Coordinates of C-alpha atoms and ligand atoms in Angstrom, one line a residue:
M1 CA -20.2 -4.0 -6.1
P2 CA -16.7 -4.7 -7.3
V3 CA -14.1 -6.2 -5.0
Y4 CA -10.3 -5.9 -4.8
K5 CA -7.7 -7.7 -2.8
A6 CA -4.1 -6.6 -3.3
P7 CA -1.9 -9.5 -4.5
V8 CA 0.6 -9.2 -1.6
E9 CA 1.5 -12.9 -1.5
D10 CA 2.3 -12.9 -5.3
T11 CA 4.4 -9.7 -4.9
L12 CA 6.4 -11.2 -2.0
F13 CA 7.1 -14.3 -4.1
L14 CA 8.6 -12.1 -6.7
L15 CA 10.5 -9.8 -4.4
N16 CA 11.9 -12.5 -2.2
D17 CA 12.1 -15.7 -4.2
V18 CA 12.3 -14.7 -7.9
F19 CA 14.3 -11.5 -7.7
N20 CA 15.8 -11.9 -4.3
I21 CA 16.0 -8.2 -3.4
E22 CA 18.0 -9.0 -0.3
R23 CA 21.0 -9.3 -2.6
Y24 CA 20.9 -5.6 -3.3
N25 CA 21.6 -4.8 0.3
N26 CA 24.6 -2.7 -0.8
L27 CA 22.3 -0.2 -2.5
P28 CA 21.1 2.8 -0.3
G29 CA 17.7 2.0 1.2
F30 CA 17.7 -1.7 0.5
A31 CA 19.3 -2.7 3.7
D32 CA 16.3 -1.2 5.5
A33 CA 14.0 -3.2 3.3
T34 CA 14.3 -6.5 5.1
P35 CA 11.8 -9.2 4.3
D36 CA 9.8 -8.4 7.5
V37 CA 9.8 -4.7 6.7
V38 CA 8.7 -5.3 3.1
E39 CA 5.9 -7.6 4.2
A40 CA 4.7 -5.0 6.8
V41 CA 4.9 -2.1 4.3
L42 CA 3.0 -4.0 1.6
G43 CA 0.5 -5.2 4.2
E44 CA -0.2 -1.6 5.3
G45 CA -0.4 -0.4 1.7
A46 CA -2.8 -3.1 0.8
K47 CA -5.0 -2.2 3.7
L48 CA -5.2 1.5 2.7
C49 CA -6.0 0.5 -0.9
E50 CA -8.6 -2.1 0.0
E51 CA -10.3 -0.2 2.8
V52 CA -9.9 3.5 1.8
L53 CA -9.3 3.9 -1.9
Q54 CA -11.3 1.1 -3.4
P55 CA -14.6 2.0 -1.7
L56 CA -14.3 5.5 -3.4
N57 CA -13.7 4.1 -6.9
H58 CA -17.3 3.6 -8.1
S59 CA -18.7 6.7 -6.3
G60 CA -15.8 8.8 -7.6
D61 CA -16.6 7.6 -11.1
Q62 CA -20.3 8.4 -10.8
E63 CA -19.7 11.8 -9.2
G64 CA -16.7 13.0 -11.2
C65 CA -15.0 16.4 -10.7
K66 CA -16.7 19.7 -10.9
R67 CA -15.3 23.1 -11.9
N68 CA -16.9 25.9 -9.9
A69 CA -17.7 29.4 -11.1
D70 CA -14.6 30.8 -9.4
G71 CA -12.4 28.3 -11.4
S72 CA -11.8 26.0 -8.4
V73 CA -12.3 22.3 -8.9
T74 CA -14.1 20.0 -6.5
T75 CA -13.0 16.4 -6.5
P76 CA -15.4 13.5 -5.6
K77 CA -16.5 13.1 -2.0
G78 CA -13.9 11.4 0.1
F79 CA -10.9 12.0 -2.2
K80 CA -9.5 14.8 0.0
E81 CA -9.6 12.7 3.1
A82 CA -8.2 9.7 1.2
H83 CA -5.3 11.8 0.0
K84 CA -4.6 13.0 3.5
A85 CA -4.4 9.4 4.7
Y86 CA -2.2 8.5 1.7
A87 CA 0.2 11.4 2.5
E88 CA 0.2 10.8 6.2
G89 CA 1.0 7.1 5.6
G90 CA 4.2 8.4 4.0
W91 CA 3.4 6.8 0.6
I92 CA 4.3 9.8 -1.5
G93 CA 7.8 10.0 0.1
L94 CA 8.3 6.2 0.4
A95 CA 11.3 6.2 -2.0
M96 CA 12.3 9.8 -1.8
D97 CA 15.5 11.2 -0.3
P98 CA 15.3 11.5 3.5
E99 CA 17.0 14.9 3.2
Y100 CA 13.7 16.2 2.0
G101 CA 11.5 14.2 4.3
G102 CA 11.3 10.9 2.3
Q103 CA 11.9 7.5 3.7
G104 CA 14.6 6.5 1.2
L105 CA 13.1 2.9 0.7
P106 CA 13.5 1.2 -2.7
Y107 CA 11.6 2.7 -5.6
T108 CA 10.6 -0.9 -6.3
L109 CA 8.3 -0.8 -3.3
G110 CA 6.8 2.4 -4.6
A111 CA 6.0 0.7 -7.9
V112 CA 4.3 -2.1 -6.1
M113 CA 2.2 0.3 -4.1
N114 CA 1.3 2.1 -7.3
E115 CA -0.1 -1.1 -8.7
Y116 CA -2.3 -1.7 -5.6
A117 CA -3.5 2.0 -5.6
S118 CA -4.2 2.0 -9.3
S119 CA -6.2 -1.2 -9.1
A120 CA -8.1 0.1 -6.1
N121 CA -8.8 3.6 -7.6
M122 CA -6.9 4.7 -10.7
A123 CA -8.4 8.2 -10.9
F124 CA -7.3 8.8 -7.3
A125 CA -3.9 7.3 -7.6
M126 CA -3.0 9.8 -10.3
Y127 CA -3.0 12.7 -7.9
P128 CA -0.1 11.4 -5.7
G129 CA 1.4 9.7 -8.8
L130 CA 1.8 13.0 -10.7
T131 CA 3.3 14.6 -7.6
M132 CA 5.9 11.8 -7.4
G133 CA 6.8 12.3 -11.0
A134 CA 7.2 16.0 -10.5
I135 CA 9.3 15.4 -7.4
A136 CA 11.6 13.1 -9.4
A137 CA 12.2 15.8 -12.1
L138 CA 12.8 18.5 -9.5
Y139 CA 15.1 16.2 -7.6
V140 CA 17.3 15.5 -10.6
H141 CA 17.3 18.9 -12.4
G142 CA 16.1 21.5 -9.8
S143 CA 18.5 23.9 -8.1
D144 CA 19.2 23.5 -4.4
E145 CA 16.8 26.4 -3.7
Q146 CA 14.0 24.9 -5.8
K147 CA 14.5 21.6 -4.0
R148 CA 14.4 23.2 -0.6
T149 CA 11.3 25.2 -1.5
Y150 CA 9.2 22.5 -3.1
L151 CA 10.3 19.0 -2.2
P152 CA 9.5 18.8 1.5
K153 CA 5.9 20.1 0.9
M154 CA 5.4 17.8 -2.0
I155 CA 6.8 14.8 -0.2
E156 CA 4.6 15.4 2.8
G157 CA 1.6 15.8 0.4
T158 CA 0.5 19.3 1.3
W159 CA 1.4 20.5 -2.2
S160 CA 0.9 18.4 -5.4
G161 CA 2.7 18.3 -8.8
T162 CA 1.6 18.2 -12.4
M163 CA 3.1 18.0 -15.9
N164 CA 2.2 20.5 -18.5
L165 CA 3.3 19.5 -22.0
T166 CA 0.2 19.3 -24.2
E167 CA -1.2 22.3 -26.1
P168 CA -4.3 22.4 -28.3
H169 CA -2.3 22.0 -31.5
C170 CA 0.4 19.6 -30.2
G171 CA 0.6 16.4 -28.1
T172 CA 3.1 14.1 -29.7
D173 CA 5.1 16.7 -31.6
L174 CA 6.3 18.9 -28.7
G175 CA 8.5 20.8 -31.0
L176 CA 5.4 22.8 -31.9
I177 CA 4.9 24.2 -28.3
K178 CA 3.9 27.9 -28.3
T179 CA 3.7 28.7 -24.6
K180 CA 6.2 31.5 -24.1
A181 CA 8.6 32.5 -21.3
V182 CA 9.9 36.1 -21.1
P183 CA 12.7 36.9 -18.6
N184 CA 11.5 39.3 -15.8
G185 CA 15.0 40.5 -15.2
D186 CA 15.1 39.1 -11.6
G187 CA 15.8 35.5 -12.5
S188 CA 12.2 34.6 -13.0
Y189 CA 10.2 34.4 -16.2
A190 CA 6.7 35.4 -17.2
I191 CA 4.9 32.3 -18.6
T192 CA 2.0 32.8 -21.0
G193 CA 0.1 30.2 -22.8
T194 CA -2.6 27.6 -22.7
K195 CA -2.1 23.9 -21.8
I196 CA -4.8 21.3 -22.3
F197 CA -5.6 17.9 -20.8
I198 CA -3.6 18.6 -17.7
S199 CA -4.3 15.8 -15.2
A200 CA -4.9 17.1 -11.7
G201 CA -4.2 20.6 -13.0
E202 CA -6.7 22.0 -10.4
Q203 CA -8.2 20.2 -7.4
D204 CA -9.2 20.8 -3.8
I205 CA -7.0 18.2 -2.1
T206 CA -3.8 20.2 -1.6
E207 CA -3.1 23.7 -0.5
N208 CA -0.8 24.5 -3.5
I209 CA -0.1 23.0 -6.9
V210 CA 3.4 22.9 -8.4
H211 CA 3.1 22.9 -12.1
L212 CA 6.0 21.9 -14.3
V213 CA 5.5 23.7 -17.6
L214 CA 7.3 23.3 -20.9
A215 CA 7.6 26.7 -22.6
R216 CA 9.8 28.5 -25.2
I217 CA 12.0 31.3 -24.1
E218 CA 11.7 34.3 -26.4
G219 CA 14.2 33.9 -29.2
A220 CA 14.9 30.2 -28.6
P221 CA 15.5 28.0 -31.6
A222 CA 12.5 26.4 -33.3
G223 CA 11.6 22.8 -32.5
V224 CA 12.4 20.6 -29.6
K225 CA 15.8 22.3 -29.2
G226 CA 14.2 25.5 -28.0
I227 CA 12.0 24.2 -25.2
S228 CA 12.7 24.8 -21.5
L229 CA 11.1 23.6 -18.4
F230 CA 9.8 25.8 -15.6
V231 CA 8.4 25.4 -12.2
V232 CA 5.3 27.5 -11.8
P233 CA 3.4 27.3 -8.5
R234 CA -0.3 28.0 -8.7
N235 CA 0.0 30.2 -5.6
K236 CA 3.0 32.3 -5.0
V237 CA 5.4 31.0 -2.3
G238 CA 6.8 33.4 0.3
A239 CA 10.5 33.3 1.4
D240 CA 9.3 31.4 4.6
G241 CA 7.4 28.8 2.5
S242 CA 4.0 30.4 3.1
V243 CA 1.4 30.1 0.4
G244 CA 0.4 33.6 -1.0
E245 CA -1.9 35.0 -3.7
N246 CA -2.7 33.3 -7.0
N247 CA 0.2 33.4 -9.5
H248 CA -2.0 34.2 -12.6
V249 CA -2.6 30.5 -13.1
S250 CA -6.2 29.4 -13.7
C251 CA -8.2 26.4 -14.8
G252 CA -10.3 27.4 -17.8
S253 CA -12.4 24.3 -17.9
I254 CA -12.3 20.6 -17.2
E255 CA -13.0 17.8 -19.7
H256 CA -15.9 15.5 -19.7
K257 CA -14.4 12.2 -20.7
M258 CA -14.7 8.4 -21.1
G259 CA -13.1 7.3 -17.8
I260 CA -11.0 8.3 -14.8
H261 CA -13.8 10.7 -13.9
G262 CA -12.4 11.2 -10.4
N263 CA -9.3 12.8 -11.9
S264 CA -9.6 16.4 -13.1
T265 CA -8.4 16.9 -16.7
C266 CA -7.9 20.6 -17.0
V267 CA -7.4 23.4 -19.5
M268 CA -4.7 25.5 -17.8
N269 CA -4.2 29.2 -18.5
Y270 CA -0.9 30.9 -17.7
D271 CA -1.3 34.7 -18.0
G272 CA 2.1 36.0 -17.2
A273 CA 2.6 33.6 -14.3
K274 CA 5.9 33.8 -12.5
G275 CA 8.0 30.7 -13.3
W276 CA 11.6 29.6 -12.7
L277 CA 13.8 27.7 -15.0
I278 CA 14.5 24.1 -14.1
G279 CA 17.9 23.0 -15.3
T280 CA 19.4 24.5 -18.4
E281 CA 17.8 26.8 -21.0
N282 CA 16.5 24.9 -24.1
K283 CA 17.1 21.5 -22.4
G284 CA 13.6 21.3 -21.0
L285 CA 12.7 18.0 -22.7
N286 CA 15.7 16.4 -21.0
A287 CA 14.5 17.5 -17.6
M288 CA 10.9 16.6 -18.4
F289 CA 12.0 13.1 -19.6
V290 CA 12.9 12.3 -16.0
M291 CA 9.2 12.8 -15.2
M292 CA 8.0 11.3 -18.4
N293 CA 10.0 8.1 -17.9
E294 CA 8.8 7.7 -14.4
A295 CA 5.3 8.5 -15.6
R296 CA 5.5 5.9 -18.4
L297 CA 6.4 3.2 -15.9
G298 CA 3.5 4.5 -13.8
V299 CA 1.1 4.3 -16.8
A300 CA 2.4 0.7 -17.6
I301 CA 1.5 -0.2 -14.1
Q302 CA -2.0 1.2 -14.6
G303 CA -2.5 -1.3 -17.5
L304 CA -1.5 -4.2 -15.2
A305 CA -3.6 -2.7 -12.4
Q306 CA -6.8 -2.5 -14.4
S307 CA -6.2 -6.0 -15.8
E308 CA -5.8 -7.4 -12.3
V309 CA -8.8 -5.8 -10.7
A310 CA -11.0 -6.7 -13.7
Y311 CA -9.7 -10.3 -13.5
Q312 CA -10.4 -10.5 -9.8
N313 CA -14.0 -9.5 -10.3
A314 CA -14.5 -11.8 -13.3
V315 CA -13.3 -14.7 -11.2
V316 CA -15.8 -14.0 -8.5
Y317 CA -18.6 -13.7 -11.1
A318 CA -17.5 -16.9 -13.0
K319 CA -17.8 -18.9 -9.8
E320 CA -21.2 -17.5 -8.9
R321 CA -23.0 -17.2 -12.2
I322 CA -24.7 -20.5 -13.1
Q323 CA -25.4 -21.1 -16.8
G324 CA -25.3 -24.4 -18.8
R325 CA -23.7 -27.6 -18.0
S326 CA -20.1 -28.7 -18.1
L327 CA -19.1 -30.5 -21.3
T328 CA -17.8 -33.4 -19.1
G329 CA -21.0 -33.9 -17.0
A330 CA -22.7 -31.8 -14.3
K331 CA -20.4 -30.3 -11.7
N332 CA -23.3 -28.9 -9.7
P333 CA -26.0 -31.6 -10.0
D334 CA -28.0 -30.2 -7.1
K335 CA -28.5 -26.9 -9.0
A336 CA -30.2 -26.1 -12.2
A337 CA -26.9 -25.4 -13.9
D338 CA -23.1 -25.2 -13.4
P339 CA -21.1 -22.1 -12.6
I340 CA -19.7 -20.7 -15.9
I341 CA -16.2 -21.3 -14.7
V342 CA -16.6 -24.9 -15.8
H343 CA -16.7 -23.9 -19.5
P344 CA -13.4 -24.2 -21.3
D345 CA -13.9 -20.9 -23.1
V346 CA -14.4 -19.1 -19.8
R347 CA -11.3 -20.8 -18.5
R348 CA -9.4 -19.8 -21.6
T349 CA -10.3 -16.2 -21.0
L350 CA -9.5 -16.2 -17.3
M351 CA -6.2 -18.1 -17.8
S352 CA -5.0 -15.7 -20.4
I353 CA -5.6 -12.7 -18.1
K354 CA -4.1 -14.5 -15.1
A355 CA -1.0 -15.6 -17.1
F356 CA -0.5 -12.1 -18.3
N357 CA -1.0 -10.4 -14.9
E358 CA 1.5 -12.5 -13.0
A359 CA 4.2 -12.1 -15.7
A360 CA 3.5 -8.4 -16.1
R361 CA 3.9 -7.9 -12.3
A362 CA 7.2 -9.7 -12.6
F363 CA 8.2 -7.6 -15.6
V364 CA 7.4 -4.4 -13.7
I365 CA 9.3 -5.4 -10.6
W366 CA 12.3 -6.6 -12.6
N367 CA 12.5 -3.2 -14.3
A368 CA 11.8 -1.3 -11.1
I369 CA 14.8 -3.0 -9.5
K370 CA 16.8 -1.8 -12.5
S371 CA 15.6 1.7 -11.9
D372 CA 16.8 1.5 -8.3
I373 CA 20.2 0.2 -9.5
A374 CA 20.4 2.9 -12.2
H375 CA 19.8 5.6 -9.6
R376 CA 21.5 4.1 -6.5
S377 CA 24.4 1.8 -7.4
G378 CA 28.0 3.0 -6.8
D379 CA 29.2 0.9 -9.7
A380 CA 29.2 2.8 -13.0
A381 CA 29.1 -0.4 -15.2
E382 CA 26.1 -1.7 -13.2
R383 CA 24.3 1.6 -13.5
Q384 CA 24.9 1.7 -17.2
A385 CA 23.6 -1.8 -17.8
A386 CA 20.5 -1.1 -15.7
D387 CA 19.9 2.2 -17.6
D388 CA 20.3 0.4 -20.9
Q389 CA 17.6 -2.1 -20.0
L390 CA 15.3 0.6 -18.7
G391 CA 15.7 2.7 -21.9
L392 CA 14.9 -0.4 -24.0
M393 CA 12.0 -1.7 -21.9
T394 CA 10.2 1.6 -20.9
P395 CA 8.3 1.8 -24.3
V396 CA 7.6 -2.0 -24.1
L397 CA 6.2 -1.7 -20.6
K398 CA 4.1 1.3 -21.5
G399 CA 2.8 0.0 -24.8
V400 CA 2.4 -3.7 -24.1
L401 CA 1.0 -3.5 -20.5
T402 CA -1.5 -0.9 -21.4
D403 CA -2.6 -2.5 -24.8
T404 CA -3.0 -5.8 -23.1
G405 CA -4.4 -4.3 -19.9
F406 CA -7.2 -2.8 -21.9
D407 CA -7.8 -6.0 -23.9
N408 CA -8.0 -7.9 -20.6
A409 CA -10.4 -5.5 -19.0
V410 CA -12.7 -6.1 -22.1
K411 CA -12.2 -9.9 -21.7
A412 CA -13.1 -9.7 -18.0
Q413 CA -16.2 -7.6 -18.9
Q414 CA -17.1 -10.4 -21.4
M415 CA -17.3 -12.9 -18.5
F416 CA -20.3 -10.9 -17.1
G417 CA -22.3 -11.2 -20.4
G418 CA -24.9 -8.4 -20.7
H419 CA -24.4 -7.5 -17.0
G420 CA -20.9 -6.4 -17.8
Y421 CA -22.3 -3.7 -20.0
I422 CA -24.5 -2.3 -17.2
A423 CA -22.9 0.4 -15.0
E424 CA -24.2 -1.2 -11.8
T425 CA -21.8 -4.1 -11.8
G426 CA -18.9 -1.7 -12.0
V427 CA -16.9 -3.8 -14.5
E428 CA -17.4 -1.4 -17.4
Q429 CA -15.6 1.3 -15.4
F430 CA -12.4 -0.8 -15.6
V431 CA -12.7 -0.8 -19.4
R432 CA -13.3 2.9 -19.5
D433 CA -10.5 3.7 -17.0
A434 CA -8.0 1.4 -18.7
R435 CA -8.5 3.0 -22.1
I436 CA -6.6 6.2 -21.4
A437 CA -3.4 4.4 -20.5
M438 CA -2.9 3.5 -24.2
I439 CA -3.1 7.2 -25.1
Y440 CA -1.4 9.5 -22.7
E441 CA 2.3 9.6 -21.8
G442 CA 2.9 9.2 -25.5
A443 CA 0.3 7.2 -27.5
N444 CA 1.3 3.5 -27.9
G445 CA 2.0 3.9 -31.6
V446 CA 4.6 6.5 -30.7
Q447 CA 6.0 4.2 -28.0
A448 CA 6.5 1.5 -30.7
M449 CA 8.3 4.0 -32.9
D450 CA 10.5 5.1 -29.9
L451 CA 11.5 1.5 -29.4
V452 CA 12.3 0.7 -33.0
G453 CA 13.5 4.1 -34.2
R454 CA 15.6 5.1 -31.2
K455 CA 16.1 2.4 -28.5
L456 CA 16.8 -0.7 -30.6
G457 CA 19.8 0.7 -32.4
R458 CA 21.2 2.9 -29.6
D459 CA 24.9 2.3 -28.8
G460 CA 25.1 -0.3 -31.5
G461 CA 22.2 -2.3 -30.2
R462 CA 23.9 -2.8 -26.8
A463 CA 20.7 -3.1 -24.8
I464 CA 18.9 -5.6 -27.0
M465 CA 22.1 -7.7 -27.3
A466 CA 22.3 -7.8 -23.5
F467 CA 18.7 -9.0 -23.4
F468 CA 19.4 -11.7 -25.9
N469 CA 22.4 -12.8 -23.8
E470 CA 20.5 -12.9 -20.6
V471 CA 17.5 -14.9 -22.0
G472 CA 19.8 -17.1 -24.1
G473 CA 22.0 -17.7 -21.0
F474 CA 19.1 -18.7 -18.9
L475 CA 17.9 -21.1 -21.5
K476 CA 21.3 -22.7 -21.8
D477 CA 21.8 -22.9 -18.1
N478 CA 18.6 -24.8 -17.7
A479 CA 18.7 -26.9 -20.8
E480 CA 19.2 -30.1 -18.9
D481 CA 16.3 -29.6 -16.6
E482 CA 13.7 -32.2 -17.6
A483 CA 10.8 -30.6 -15.7
L484 CA 11.4 -27.2 -17.2
R485 CA 12.1 -28.4 -20.8
P486 CA 8.4 -28.2 -22.0
L487 CA 8.2 -24.6 -20.7
L488 CA 11.6 -23.5 -22.1
A489 CA 11.3 -24.9 -25.6
P490 CA 8.6 -22.4 -26.6
L491 CA 10.6 -19.6 -25.2
Q492 CA 13.6 -20.7 -27.2
V493 CA 11.5 -20.6 -30.4
S494 CA 10.1 -17.1 -29.6
L495 CA 13.5 -15.8 -28.7
G496 CA 14.5 -16.9 -32.2
H497 CA 11.6 -14.9 -33.7
L498 CA 12.7 -11.8 -31.8
Q499 CA 16.3 -12.2 -33.1
Q500 CA 15.1 -12.7 -36.7
A501 CA 12.9 -9.6 -36.4
S502 CA 15.7 -7.5 -35.0
M503 CA 18.0 -8.7 -37.8
W504 CA 15.3 -8.0 -40.4
F505 CA 15.0 -4.4 -39.2
M506 CA 18.8 -4.0 -39.4
Q507 CA 18.8 -5.1 -43.0
N508 CA 15.6 -3.6 -44.2
A509 CA 14.7 -0.5 -42.2
L510 CA 17.6 1.8 -42.7
A511 CA 17.1 2.1 -46.4
K512 CA 13.4 2.1 -46.1
P513 CA 12.2 3.7 -42.8
D514 CA 8.5 2.8 -43.5
N515 CA 9.5 -0.8 -42.9
A516 CA 10.4 0.2 -39.3
G517 CA 7.2 2.2 -38.9
A518 CA 4.9 -0.5 -40.3
G519 CA 6.5 -3.2 -38.1
A520 CA 7.0 -1.2 -34.9
H521 CA 3.8 -2.2 -33.2
D522 CA 4.4 -5.8 -33.9
Y523 CA 8.0 -5.6 -32.7
M524 CA 7.0 -4.0 -29.4
H525 CA 4.5 -6.8 -28.8
L526 CA 7.0 -9.4 -29.9
L527 CA 9.6 -8.1 -27.4
G528 CA 6.9 -7.8 -24.8
L529 CA 5.8 -11.4 -25.2
V530 CA 9.4 -12.7 -25.0
S531 CA 10.0 -10.6 -21.9
L532 CA 6.9 -12.0 -20.3
G533 CA 7.9 -15.5 -21.4
Y534 CA 11.3 -14.9 -19.8
M535 CA 9.5 -13.8 -16.6
W536 CA 7.5 -17.0 -16.6
A537 CA 10.6 -19.1 -17.1
R538 CA 12.2 -17.5 -14.1
M539 CA 9.1 -17.9 -12.0
A540 CA 8.7 -21.5 -13.1
K541 CA 12.2 -22.3 -12.2
V542 CA 11.8 -21.0 -8.6
A543 CA 8.4 -22.8 -8.3
Q544 CA 10.0 -26.0 -9.5
D545 CA 13.0 -25.6 -7.1
K546 CA 10.6 -25.0 -4.3
L547 CA 8.6 -28.1 -5.1
N548 CA 11.8 -30.2 -5.4
A549 CA 12.8 -28.9 -2.0
G550 CA 9.5 -29.7 -0.4
A551 CA 7.8 -26.4 -1.0
N552 CA 7.3 -25.6 2.7
G553 CA 3.5 -25.5 2.7
A554 CA 3.4 -23.8 -0.7
T555 CA 2.9 -26.8 -2.9
E556 CA -0.5 -25.8 -4.2
R557 CA 0.7 -22.2 -5.0
M558 CA 3.8 -23.5 -6.8
N559 CA 1.8 -26.0 -8.8
T560 CA -0.6 -23.2 -9.7
K561 CA 2.4 -21.2 -10.9
L562 CA 3.7 -24.0 -13.0
A563 CA 0.3 -24.7 -14.6
T564 CA -0.1 -21.0 -15.4
A565 CA 3.4 -20.9 -16.8
R566 CA 2.5 -23.8 -19.1
F567 CA -0.6 -22.0 -20.3
F568 CA 1.4 -18.9 -21.1
M569 CA 4.1 -20.8 -23.0
E570 CA 1.6 -22.9 -25.0
R571 CA -1.2 -20.4 -25.6
S572 CA 0.1 -16.8 -25.4
L573 CA 3.7 -17.0 -26.4
P574 CA 3.2 -18.6 -29.9
E575 CA 1.8 -15.2 -31.0
T576 CA 5.4 -14.2 -31.6
A577 CA 5.3 -16.2 -34.9
A578 CA 2.5 -14.0 -36.3
H579 CA 4.3 -10.8 -35.2
L580 CA 7.4 -12.0 -37.1
V581 CA 5.4 -12.8 -40.2
R582 CA 3.8 -9.3 -40.2
I583 CA 7.1 -7.5 -39.5
T584 CA 9.0 -9.3 -42.3
S585 CA 6.2 -8.6 -44.8
G586 CA 7.4 -5.0 -44.8
A587 CA 5.5 -1.8 -45.4
D588 CA 4.3 -2.4 -48.9
S589 CA 0.8 -3.5 -48.3
T590 CA 0.4 -1.1 -45.4
M591 CA 1.4 1.9 -47.5
A592 CA 0.0 0.8 -50.8
L593 CA -3.1 3.1 -50.9
S594 CA -2.8 6.8 -51.4
A595 CA -4.4 9.0 -48.7
E596 CA -7.3 9.7 -51.2
Q597 CA -8.0 5.9 -51.4
F598 CA -9.1 5.8 -47.7
Ligands
FAD601 C1 -7.4 12.2 -19.8 C2 -6.1 12.7 -20.3 C3 -5.1 13.1 -19.5 C4 -3.9 13.7 -19.9 N1 -3.0 14.1 -19.0 C5 -2.0 14.9 -19.5 C6 -1.1 15.6 -18.6 O1 -1.2 15.5 -17.4 N2 -0.1 16.4 -19.1 C7 0.0 16.6 -20.4 O2 0.9 17.3 -20.8 N3 -0.7 15.9 -21.3 C8 -1.7 15.1 -20.9 N4 -2.6 14.4 -21.8 C9 -2.3 14.6 -23.2 C10 -1.8 13.3 -23.8 O3 -0.5 13.0 -23.3 C11 -1.9 13.5 -25.3 O4 -3.2 13.5 -25.7 C12 -1.1 12.4 -26.1 O5 0.3 12.5 -25.9 C13 -1.4 12.4 -27.6 O6 -1.3 13.7 -28.1 P1 -2.5 14.3 -29.0 O7 -3.7 14.1 -28.3 O8 -2.1 15.7 -29.4 O9 -2.5 13.3 -30.3 P2 -1.6 13.5 -31.6 O10 -0.2 13.9 -31.3 O11 -2.3 14.4 -32.5 O12 -1.7 12.0 -32.2 C14 -2.8 11.5 -32.8 C15 -2.5 10.1 -33.3 O13 -1.5 10.1 -34.2 C16 -0.4 9.2 -33.9 N5 0.9 9.8 -34.2 C17 1.3 11.1 -34.0 N6 2.5 11.3 -34.4 C18 3.0 10.1 -34.8 C19 4.2 9.6 -35.3 N7 5.3 10.4 -35.5 N8 4.3 8.3 -35.6 C20 3.3 7.4 -35.4 N9 2.1 7.8 -35.0 C21 1.9 9.1 -34.7 C22 -0.5 9.0 -32.4 O14 -0.1 7.8 -31.9 C23 -2.0 9.2 -32.1 O15 -2.6 7.9 -32.3 C24 -3.7 13.8 -21.3 C25 -4.7 13.4 -22.2 C26 -5.9 12.9 -21.7 C27 -7.0 12.5 -22.7

């Protein structure tokens, strides 16, 4: 059976030593997050994930969700109780406003918990995850009355939240949405339409479900400029907050799908359901973007989470499974063969996943802190800079962490040989579960286009220039450090590749947009690799400083960090060269064939 241990020690190294979150004590909520509190919070979270969520992962996958004849949905055995434990532990409201029952702690800690929960049981973690996204959208764009009505119940976990964008004929192109909203004359709207693929659309773990639904008000302009966002509770809510009769919202069916079997994926029918406008008419996408950006970071974390749990299981197996002999002589002479971890190709595989996971965790935390700054800082310039970075990096996090997370789940599966293909070992579930993260919340091809088409050039390229300055400044500041030099030299080269690619787009994409489209995927991965390389540079510097200072009992851990950093710089980062070559070859060969020639 698969195992999982939350990487608390690695997280604490990042929070305390690399990003030094104590220095953000001026931000609301951070002063309460002392190192002791953070360690205690993460320890509790790890325990819940390891002892409650992880044991339900395999059984939840085998059992799946069932839609009953009356339209209700039964989630796998144990999910309801696990959700109760999750909610009662205060995890849904960890970073939420205390005015509505939250704890007001940094969002960064919520992102860490999301990683642990998604590694332990991704299908389960989506239930509270979607609720948190819906809370964020209501918190930013909801009216005071909407916030008072929904937020306390959602934060305490008795009601859940969902996001309803997709319709049968549109997923990426939301301008095509047909679900309609007709004013009732009393401030509410009658919502009618069908949404598909709605995660957690119906379930048996909360007493009510708060659907956030994109719809078009009668007479609204065509396209994305005519879409509004509505809050539509499954059951009507009385003035005293009581849950009443069904609000003409029903689950028509649930999908049978490749992975995340424990999460219900629903066709949702709205038959004149009563809904209330969130924010301004026809500005629904703006409001939904709060939820989508939060969800994109959440999905990025799913990529890391599946990569991590798959890696942990591959390591256990590679140490146990004996096959063949080491190329440098028997390591296990008393046994018939050596464990497969002696083989360089197995090492290459494990190192590449490990080097990705630790940098990806840093990349998530670095950006989660920016999210806290963007939402909580009193300094407008600081907020702006943090928001710039988040805008630039959100598609990179989503696209790169989920593409690589899936690749890594496959690599980890490979370590099991044929046994990895057999359901019993549990590792094939990680592959199946990881796959969806590349698709939902905007397919990764669309993330790449968002990066190159919108984020790169926004405000005269301010965000990417700030990134160049930050990485370039770090390299300059540490140029004299002999110990770091072999690690920083490859990063300098790859930063150059990124700058050349950015310049190439500026010169070649405006007149010929296909050049941007054909190079977008490579650019997203190029920026992702440089970002991960920068994370390794920062981690290596801290590790080296700690070693220089005596390391305080952490010598082996810091040496392990430096060795992993070296692997990343020597073996993963050089891929930036190939990305640059592909980008600068332009779109001609990609677009050479007519549609008929395929
Ligand atoms: C298990 C599951 C759970 C989901 N949960 C939710 C949910 O909770 N709420 C919700 O609203 N939706 C949900 N979805 C829907 C999901 O977000 C969409 O499936 C996804 O956004 C892609 O939309 P589509 O399926 O219509 O594909 P399409 O939009 O038809 O895209 C098909 C392909 O074309 C590519 N493509 C399309 N347009 C472009 C373009 N302009 N440039 C480049 N490439 C392009 C895409 O990258 C994709 O590879 C879920 C889906 C699944 C399978």
